[in-house]
CSV table of C-alpha atoms in Angstrom, one decimal:
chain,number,residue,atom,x,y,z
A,1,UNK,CA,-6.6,-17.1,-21.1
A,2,UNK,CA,-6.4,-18.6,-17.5
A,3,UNK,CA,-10.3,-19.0,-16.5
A,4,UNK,CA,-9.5,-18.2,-12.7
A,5,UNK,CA,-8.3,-14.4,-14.2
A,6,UNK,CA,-10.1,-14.1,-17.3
A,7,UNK,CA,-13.2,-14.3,-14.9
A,8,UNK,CA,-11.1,-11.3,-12.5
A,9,UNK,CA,-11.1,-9.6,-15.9
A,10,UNK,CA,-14.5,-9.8,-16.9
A,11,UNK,CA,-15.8,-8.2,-13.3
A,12,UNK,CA,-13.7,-5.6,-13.6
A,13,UNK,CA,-15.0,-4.7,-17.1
A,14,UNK,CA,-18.3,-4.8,-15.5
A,15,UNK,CA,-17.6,-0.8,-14.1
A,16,UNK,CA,-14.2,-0.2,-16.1
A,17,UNK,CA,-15.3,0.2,-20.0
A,18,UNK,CA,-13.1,-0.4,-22.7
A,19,UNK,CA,-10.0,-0.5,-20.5
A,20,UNK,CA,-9.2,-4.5,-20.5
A,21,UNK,CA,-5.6,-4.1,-21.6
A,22,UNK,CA,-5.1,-1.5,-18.3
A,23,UNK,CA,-7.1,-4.8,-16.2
A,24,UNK,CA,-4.5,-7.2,-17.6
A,25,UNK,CA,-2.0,-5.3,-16.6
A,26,UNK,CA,-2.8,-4.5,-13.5
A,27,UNK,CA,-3.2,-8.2,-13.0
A,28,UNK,CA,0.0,-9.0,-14.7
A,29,UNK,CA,1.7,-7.1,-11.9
A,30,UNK,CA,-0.7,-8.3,-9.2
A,31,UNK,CA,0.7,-12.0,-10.0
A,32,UNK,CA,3.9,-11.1,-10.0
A,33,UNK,CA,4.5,-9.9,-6.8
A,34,UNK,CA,5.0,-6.3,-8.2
A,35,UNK,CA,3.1,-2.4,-8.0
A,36,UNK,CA,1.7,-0.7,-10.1
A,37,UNK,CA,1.9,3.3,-11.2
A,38,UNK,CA,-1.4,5.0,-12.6
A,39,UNK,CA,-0.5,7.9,-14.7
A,40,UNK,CA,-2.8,9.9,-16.4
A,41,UNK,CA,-5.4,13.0,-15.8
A,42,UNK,CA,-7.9,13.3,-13.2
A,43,UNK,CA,-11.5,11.8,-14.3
A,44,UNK,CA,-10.6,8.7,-16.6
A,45,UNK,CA,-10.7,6.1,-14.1
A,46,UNK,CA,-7.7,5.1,-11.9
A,47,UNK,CA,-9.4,4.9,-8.4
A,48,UNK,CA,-12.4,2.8,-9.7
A,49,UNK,CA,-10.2,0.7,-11.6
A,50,UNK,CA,-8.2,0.0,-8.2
A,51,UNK,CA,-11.4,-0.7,-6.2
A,52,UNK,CA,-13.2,-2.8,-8.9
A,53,UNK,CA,-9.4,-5.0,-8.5
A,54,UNK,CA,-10.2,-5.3,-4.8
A,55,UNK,CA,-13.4,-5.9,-5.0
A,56,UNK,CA,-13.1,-8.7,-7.4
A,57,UNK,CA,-10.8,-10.1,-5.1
A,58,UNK,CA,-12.3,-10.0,-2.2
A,59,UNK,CA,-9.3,-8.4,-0.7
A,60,UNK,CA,-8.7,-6.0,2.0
A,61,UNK,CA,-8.9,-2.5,0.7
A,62,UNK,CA,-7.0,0.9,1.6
A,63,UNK,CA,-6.7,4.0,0.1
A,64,UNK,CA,-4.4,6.7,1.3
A,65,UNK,CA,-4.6,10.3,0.0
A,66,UNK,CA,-1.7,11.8,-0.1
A,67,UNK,CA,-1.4,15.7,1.0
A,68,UNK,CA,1.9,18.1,1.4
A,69,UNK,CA,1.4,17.9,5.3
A,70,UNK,CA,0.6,13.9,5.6
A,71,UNK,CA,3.2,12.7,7.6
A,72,UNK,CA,5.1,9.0,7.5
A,73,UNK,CA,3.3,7.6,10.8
A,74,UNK,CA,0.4,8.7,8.8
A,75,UNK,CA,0.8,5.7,6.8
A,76,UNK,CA,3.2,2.7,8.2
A,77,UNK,CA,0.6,3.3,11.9
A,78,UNK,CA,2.4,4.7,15.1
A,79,UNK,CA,2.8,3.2,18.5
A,80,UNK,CA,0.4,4.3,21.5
A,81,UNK,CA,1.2,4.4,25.2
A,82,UNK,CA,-2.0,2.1,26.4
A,83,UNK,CA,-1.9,3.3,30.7
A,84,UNK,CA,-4.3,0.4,31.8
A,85,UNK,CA,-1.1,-2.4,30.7
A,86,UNK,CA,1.7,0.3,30.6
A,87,UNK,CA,2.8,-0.8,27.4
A,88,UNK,CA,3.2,0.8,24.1
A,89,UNK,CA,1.0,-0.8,21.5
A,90,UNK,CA,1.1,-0.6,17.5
A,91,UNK,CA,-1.7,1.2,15.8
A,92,UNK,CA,-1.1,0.0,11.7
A,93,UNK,CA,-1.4,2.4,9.1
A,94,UNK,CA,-3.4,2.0,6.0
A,95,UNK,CA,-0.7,0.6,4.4
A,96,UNK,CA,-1.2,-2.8,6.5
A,97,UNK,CA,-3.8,-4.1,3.7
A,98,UNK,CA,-4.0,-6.6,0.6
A,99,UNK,CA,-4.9,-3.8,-2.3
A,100,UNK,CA,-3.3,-0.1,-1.2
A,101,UNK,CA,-4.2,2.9,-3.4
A,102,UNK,CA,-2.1,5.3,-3.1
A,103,UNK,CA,-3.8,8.4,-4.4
A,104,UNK,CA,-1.8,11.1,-5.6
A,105,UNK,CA,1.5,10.0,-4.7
A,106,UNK,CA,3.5,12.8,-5.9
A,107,UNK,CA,1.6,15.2,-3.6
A,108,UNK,CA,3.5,14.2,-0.3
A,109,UNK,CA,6.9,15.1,0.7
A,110,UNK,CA,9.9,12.8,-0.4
A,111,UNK,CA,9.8,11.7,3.4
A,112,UNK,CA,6.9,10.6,3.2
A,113,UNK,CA,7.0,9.2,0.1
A,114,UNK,CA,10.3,7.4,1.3
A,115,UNK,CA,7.9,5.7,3.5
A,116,UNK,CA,6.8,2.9,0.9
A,117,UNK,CA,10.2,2.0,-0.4
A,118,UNK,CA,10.6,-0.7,2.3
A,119,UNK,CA,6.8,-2.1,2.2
A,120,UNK,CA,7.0,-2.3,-1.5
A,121,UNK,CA,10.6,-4.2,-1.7
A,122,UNK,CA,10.0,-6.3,1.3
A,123,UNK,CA,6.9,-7.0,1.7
A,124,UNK,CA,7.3,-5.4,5.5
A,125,UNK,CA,7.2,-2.3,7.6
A,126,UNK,CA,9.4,-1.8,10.6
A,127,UNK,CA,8.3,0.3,13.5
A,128,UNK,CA,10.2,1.5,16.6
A,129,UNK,CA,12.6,-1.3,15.4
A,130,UNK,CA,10.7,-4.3,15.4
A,131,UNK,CA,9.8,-5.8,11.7
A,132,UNK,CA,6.4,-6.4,10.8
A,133,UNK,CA,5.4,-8.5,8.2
A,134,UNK,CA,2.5,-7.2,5.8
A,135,UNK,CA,-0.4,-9.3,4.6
A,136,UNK,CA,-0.1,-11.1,0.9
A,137,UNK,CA,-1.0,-10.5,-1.2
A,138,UNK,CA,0.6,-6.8,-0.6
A,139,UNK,CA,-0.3,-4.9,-3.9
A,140,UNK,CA,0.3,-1.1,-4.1
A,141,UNK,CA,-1.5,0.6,-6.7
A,142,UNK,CA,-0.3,4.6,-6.9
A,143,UNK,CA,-2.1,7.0,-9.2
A,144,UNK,CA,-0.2,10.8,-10.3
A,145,UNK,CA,-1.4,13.7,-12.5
A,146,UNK,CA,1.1,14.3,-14.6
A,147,UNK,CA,-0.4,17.7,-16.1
A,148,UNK,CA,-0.5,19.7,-12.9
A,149,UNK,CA,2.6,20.1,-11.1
A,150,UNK,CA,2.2,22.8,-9.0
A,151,UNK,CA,2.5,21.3,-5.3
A,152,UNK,CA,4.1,18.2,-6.3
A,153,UNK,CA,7.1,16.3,-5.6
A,154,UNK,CA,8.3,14.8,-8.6
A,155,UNK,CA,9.2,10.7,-7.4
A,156,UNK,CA,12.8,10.1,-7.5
A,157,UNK,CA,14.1,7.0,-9.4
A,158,UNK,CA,14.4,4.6,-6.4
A,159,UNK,CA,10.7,5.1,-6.2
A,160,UNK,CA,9.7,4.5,-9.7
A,161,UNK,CA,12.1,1.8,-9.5
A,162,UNK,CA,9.8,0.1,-6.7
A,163,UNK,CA,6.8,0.0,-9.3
A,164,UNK,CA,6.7,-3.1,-11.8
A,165,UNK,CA,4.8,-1.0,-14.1
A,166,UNK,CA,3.7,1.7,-15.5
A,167,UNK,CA,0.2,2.5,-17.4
A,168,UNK,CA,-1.5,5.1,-18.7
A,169,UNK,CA,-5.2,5.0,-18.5
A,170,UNK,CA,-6.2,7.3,-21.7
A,171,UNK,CA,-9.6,8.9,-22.8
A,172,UNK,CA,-12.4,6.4,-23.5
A,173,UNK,CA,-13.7,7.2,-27.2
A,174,UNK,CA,-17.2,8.4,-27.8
A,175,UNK,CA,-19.1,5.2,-27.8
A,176,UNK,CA,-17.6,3.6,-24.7
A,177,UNK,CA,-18.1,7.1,-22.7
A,178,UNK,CA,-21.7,7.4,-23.8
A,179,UNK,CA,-22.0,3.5,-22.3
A,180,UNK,CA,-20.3,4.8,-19.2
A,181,UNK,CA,-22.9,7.1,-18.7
A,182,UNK,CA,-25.3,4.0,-19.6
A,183,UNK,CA,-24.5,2.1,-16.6
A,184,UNK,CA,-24.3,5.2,-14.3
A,185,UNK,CA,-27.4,7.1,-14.8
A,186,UNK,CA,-29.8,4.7,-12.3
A,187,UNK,CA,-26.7,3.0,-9.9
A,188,UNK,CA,-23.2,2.9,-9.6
A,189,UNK,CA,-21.7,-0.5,-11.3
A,190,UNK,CA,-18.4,-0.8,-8.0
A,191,UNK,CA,-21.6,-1.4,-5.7
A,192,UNK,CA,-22.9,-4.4,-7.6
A,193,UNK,CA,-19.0,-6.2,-8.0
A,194,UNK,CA,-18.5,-9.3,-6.0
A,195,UNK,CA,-15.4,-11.1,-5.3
A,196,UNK,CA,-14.9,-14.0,-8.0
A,197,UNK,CA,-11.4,-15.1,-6.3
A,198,UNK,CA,-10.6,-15.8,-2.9
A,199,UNK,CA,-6.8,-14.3,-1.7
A,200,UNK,CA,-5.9,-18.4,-0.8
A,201,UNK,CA,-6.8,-18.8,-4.4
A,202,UNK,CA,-5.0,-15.9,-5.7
A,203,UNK,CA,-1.6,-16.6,-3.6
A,204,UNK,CA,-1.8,-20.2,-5.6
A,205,UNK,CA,-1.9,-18.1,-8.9
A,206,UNK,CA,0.8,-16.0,-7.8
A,207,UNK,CA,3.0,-19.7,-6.5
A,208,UNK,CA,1.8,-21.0,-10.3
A,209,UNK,CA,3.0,-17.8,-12.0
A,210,UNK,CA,6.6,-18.5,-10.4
A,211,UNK,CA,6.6,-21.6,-12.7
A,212,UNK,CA,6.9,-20.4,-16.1
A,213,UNK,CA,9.6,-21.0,-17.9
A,214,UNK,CA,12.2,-19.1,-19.2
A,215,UNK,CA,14.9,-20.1,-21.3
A,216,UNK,CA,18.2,-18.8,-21.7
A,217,UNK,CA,18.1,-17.2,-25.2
A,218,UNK,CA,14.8,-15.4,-23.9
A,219,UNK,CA,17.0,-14.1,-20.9
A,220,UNK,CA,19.7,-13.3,-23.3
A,221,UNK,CA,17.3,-11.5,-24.9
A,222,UNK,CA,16.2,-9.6,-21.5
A,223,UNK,CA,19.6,-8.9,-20.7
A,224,UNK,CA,20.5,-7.4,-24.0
A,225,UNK,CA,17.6,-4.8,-24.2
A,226,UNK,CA,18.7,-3.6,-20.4
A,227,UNK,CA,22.1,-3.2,-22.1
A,228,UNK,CA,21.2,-1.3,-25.1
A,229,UNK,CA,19.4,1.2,-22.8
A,230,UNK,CA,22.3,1.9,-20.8
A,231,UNK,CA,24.5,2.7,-24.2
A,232,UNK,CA,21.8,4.9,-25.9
A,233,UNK,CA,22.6,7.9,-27.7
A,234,UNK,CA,19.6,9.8,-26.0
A,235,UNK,CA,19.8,8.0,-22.6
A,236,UNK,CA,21.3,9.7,-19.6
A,237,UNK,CA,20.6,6.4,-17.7
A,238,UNK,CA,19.9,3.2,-18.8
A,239,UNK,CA,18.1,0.6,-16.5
A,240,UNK,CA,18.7,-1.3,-13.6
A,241,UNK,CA,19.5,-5.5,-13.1
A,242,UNK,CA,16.6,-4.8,-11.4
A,243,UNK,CA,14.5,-4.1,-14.4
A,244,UNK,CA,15.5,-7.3,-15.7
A,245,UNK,CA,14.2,-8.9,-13.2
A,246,UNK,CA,11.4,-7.1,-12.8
A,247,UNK,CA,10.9,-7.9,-17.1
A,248,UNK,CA,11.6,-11.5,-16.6
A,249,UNK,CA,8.7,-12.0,-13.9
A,250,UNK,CA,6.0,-9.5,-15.7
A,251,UNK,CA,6.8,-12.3,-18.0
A,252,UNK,CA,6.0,-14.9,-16.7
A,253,UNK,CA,3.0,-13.5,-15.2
A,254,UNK,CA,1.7,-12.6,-18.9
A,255,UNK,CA,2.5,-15.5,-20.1
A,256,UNK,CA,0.8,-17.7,-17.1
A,257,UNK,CA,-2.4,-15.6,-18.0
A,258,UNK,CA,-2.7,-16.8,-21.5
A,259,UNK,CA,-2.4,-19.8,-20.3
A,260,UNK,CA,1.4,-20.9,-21.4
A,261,UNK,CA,4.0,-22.7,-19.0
A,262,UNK,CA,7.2,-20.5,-21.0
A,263,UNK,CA,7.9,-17.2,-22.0
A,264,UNK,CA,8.3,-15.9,-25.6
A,265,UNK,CA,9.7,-13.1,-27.1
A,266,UNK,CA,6.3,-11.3,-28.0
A,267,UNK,CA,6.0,-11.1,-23.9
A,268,UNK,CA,9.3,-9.3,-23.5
A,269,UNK,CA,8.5,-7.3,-26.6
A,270,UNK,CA,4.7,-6.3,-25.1
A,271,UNK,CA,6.0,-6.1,-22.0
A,272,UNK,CA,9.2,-3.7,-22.3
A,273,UNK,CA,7.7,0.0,-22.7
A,274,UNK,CA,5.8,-0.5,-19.6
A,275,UNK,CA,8.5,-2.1,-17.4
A,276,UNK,CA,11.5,-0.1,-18.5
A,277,UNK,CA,9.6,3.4,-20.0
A,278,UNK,CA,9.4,4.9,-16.4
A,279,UNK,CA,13.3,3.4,-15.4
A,280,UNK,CA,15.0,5.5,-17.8
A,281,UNK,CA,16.1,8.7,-17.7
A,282,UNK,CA,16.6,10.4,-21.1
A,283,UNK,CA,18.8,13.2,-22.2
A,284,UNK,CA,17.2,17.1,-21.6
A,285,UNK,CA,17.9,17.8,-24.9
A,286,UNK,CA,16.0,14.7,-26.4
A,287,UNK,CA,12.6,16.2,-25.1
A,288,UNK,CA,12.7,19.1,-26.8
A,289,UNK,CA,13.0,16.8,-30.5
A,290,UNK,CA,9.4,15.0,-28.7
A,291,UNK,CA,11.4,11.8,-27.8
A,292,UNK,CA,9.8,9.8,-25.2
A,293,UNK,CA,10.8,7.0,-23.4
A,294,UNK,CA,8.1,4.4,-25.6
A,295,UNK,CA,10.3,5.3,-28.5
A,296,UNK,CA,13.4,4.8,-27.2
A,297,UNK,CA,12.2,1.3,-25.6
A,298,UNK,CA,10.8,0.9,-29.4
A,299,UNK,CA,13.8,1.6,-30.8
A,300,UNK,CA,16.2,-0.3,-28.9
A,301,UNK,CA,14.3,-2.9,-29.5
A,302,UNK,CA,14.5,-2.7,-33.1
A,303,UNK,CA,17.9,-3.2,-32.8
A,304,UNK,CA,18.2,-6.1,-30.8
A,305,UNK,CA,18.1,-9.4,-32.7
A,306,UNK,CA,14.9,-11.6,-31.4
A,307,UNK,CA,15.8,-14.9,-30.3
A,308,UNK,CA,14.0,-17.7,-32.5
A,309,UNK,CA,14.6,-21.4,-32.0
A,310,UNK,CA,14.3,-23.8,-34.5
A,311,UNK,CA,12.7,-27.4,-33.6
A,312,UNK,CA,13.8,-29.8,-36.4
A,313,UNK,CA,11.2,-33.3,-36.6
């Protein structure tokens, strides 16, 4: 793996136990340019890991809880009439930052909610018409319980569609949980993290990452998964281009961090459940027969023939 993020990885695993795959995800997404979305129940993890990111970054850090009455100014920042120069002068939000957790996401209205669309596709905000560009790296990392649902405002599509990935934390077994309470009876390990990249060096990794190959069969290969969802016998809707694009660069990015200059079909393979699980919509009835969206990404991609190129000497 690339020694610039295997040491990233390493500090993160320093609070975060047993949840290296989650890290490397999370910093799949981070090179990419992309966001990623938390899911799982409260207690396991997802706010540390987002602060132990940060922290081994060095990188501005803000966290935003989301409530039913937190309002859009509440997070883009609002403009304040200043009476000494008789002007009206911008107060940013928390979302002006490197590393943004957004805690709880499906807790706010839909307006509200609507109010990261823009920052997370272009990099910007715009307020009282004038476009301001947000710092970069920008890197949105939104947790949701999906068990309680009381309250909550489900996200609608173009909002999952905004997030590069999504992950699910799960329980830590019984040894790494009795090591977690190891490390947190006398201190608590986020205090002791320092940053082990600076963000200059991290917006070369991210300029590096946009290198990687990718041939044509591979992007066949992309192309023909994003089909086969759309066609699916228990898919109401298949993915977007988008989501092949958004494949194609988590690509890269995993590929960049085990330290390979191309793409190969393993990535896509790897990488498909948690790029295109949360961009599908499946039939009502399918649920009911416990069909998830994994298994339709696993199954679609059982029936798509894997590119292999033969090199003759």
């Amino acid at each position: 793996m690339n020694e610039q993020i295997e040491g990233i990885i390493r500090n993160i695993e320093k609070v975060m136990i047993g949840k290296r795959e989650i890290a490397e995800l999370s910093i799949v997404s981070l090179l990419a340019g992309g966001h990623v979305l938390l899911e799982d129940v409260p207690g396991v993890g997802k706010t540390m890991m987002v602060r132990a990111l940060s922290k081994s970054l060095g990188a501005s850090f803000k966290r935003i809880q989301f409530t039913p009455d937190l309002l859009p100014s509440d997070v883009i920042g609002v403009s304040i009439y200043n009476p000494k120069s008789l002007q009206f002068e911008f107060r940013p939000g928390p979302i002006v930052g490197n590393i943004v957790l957004a805690d709880e996401i499906n807790r706010t209205s839909p307006k509200t909610q609507a109010a990261l669309l823009e920052s997370m596709e272009e990099g910007s905000i715009t307020v009282d018409g004038e476009t301001i560009q947000l710092p970069k790296p920008f890197f949105v990392m939104a947790t949701q319980n999906p068990i309680e649902y009381e309250g909550t405002y489900p996200l609608p599509e173009a909002q999952l569609d905004r997030f590069l990935l999504k992950i699910k934390m799960g329980y830590p077994t019984k040894e790494e949980e009795i090591e977690v309470l190891n490390r947190a009876e006398r201190s608590v390990p986020i205090d002791d993290l320092f940053p082990v990249l600076t963000i200059d060096e991290l917006n070369d990794l991210r300029e590096q990452v946009k290198q990687v190959h990718v041939e044509n069969n591979i992007k066949e290969y992309i192309v023909s998964i994003a089909q086969h969802t759309r066609h699916h016998e228990n898919v109401y809707l298949g993915v977007s281009p988008r989501a092949s694009i958004a494949l194609m660069r988590a690509a890269q990015s995993y590929a960049f961090m085990k330290g390979r200059d191309y793409v190969i079909p393993d990535d896509i393979q790897y990488l498909a459940k948690f790029v295109f699980g949360h961009r599908i919509i499946l039939k009502p009835e399918t649920r009911y027969e416990g069909i998830t969206e994994e298994k339709v990404i696993e199954s679609v991609l059982r029936h798509i023939h894997v590119p292999v190129k033969r090199y003759v000497q």
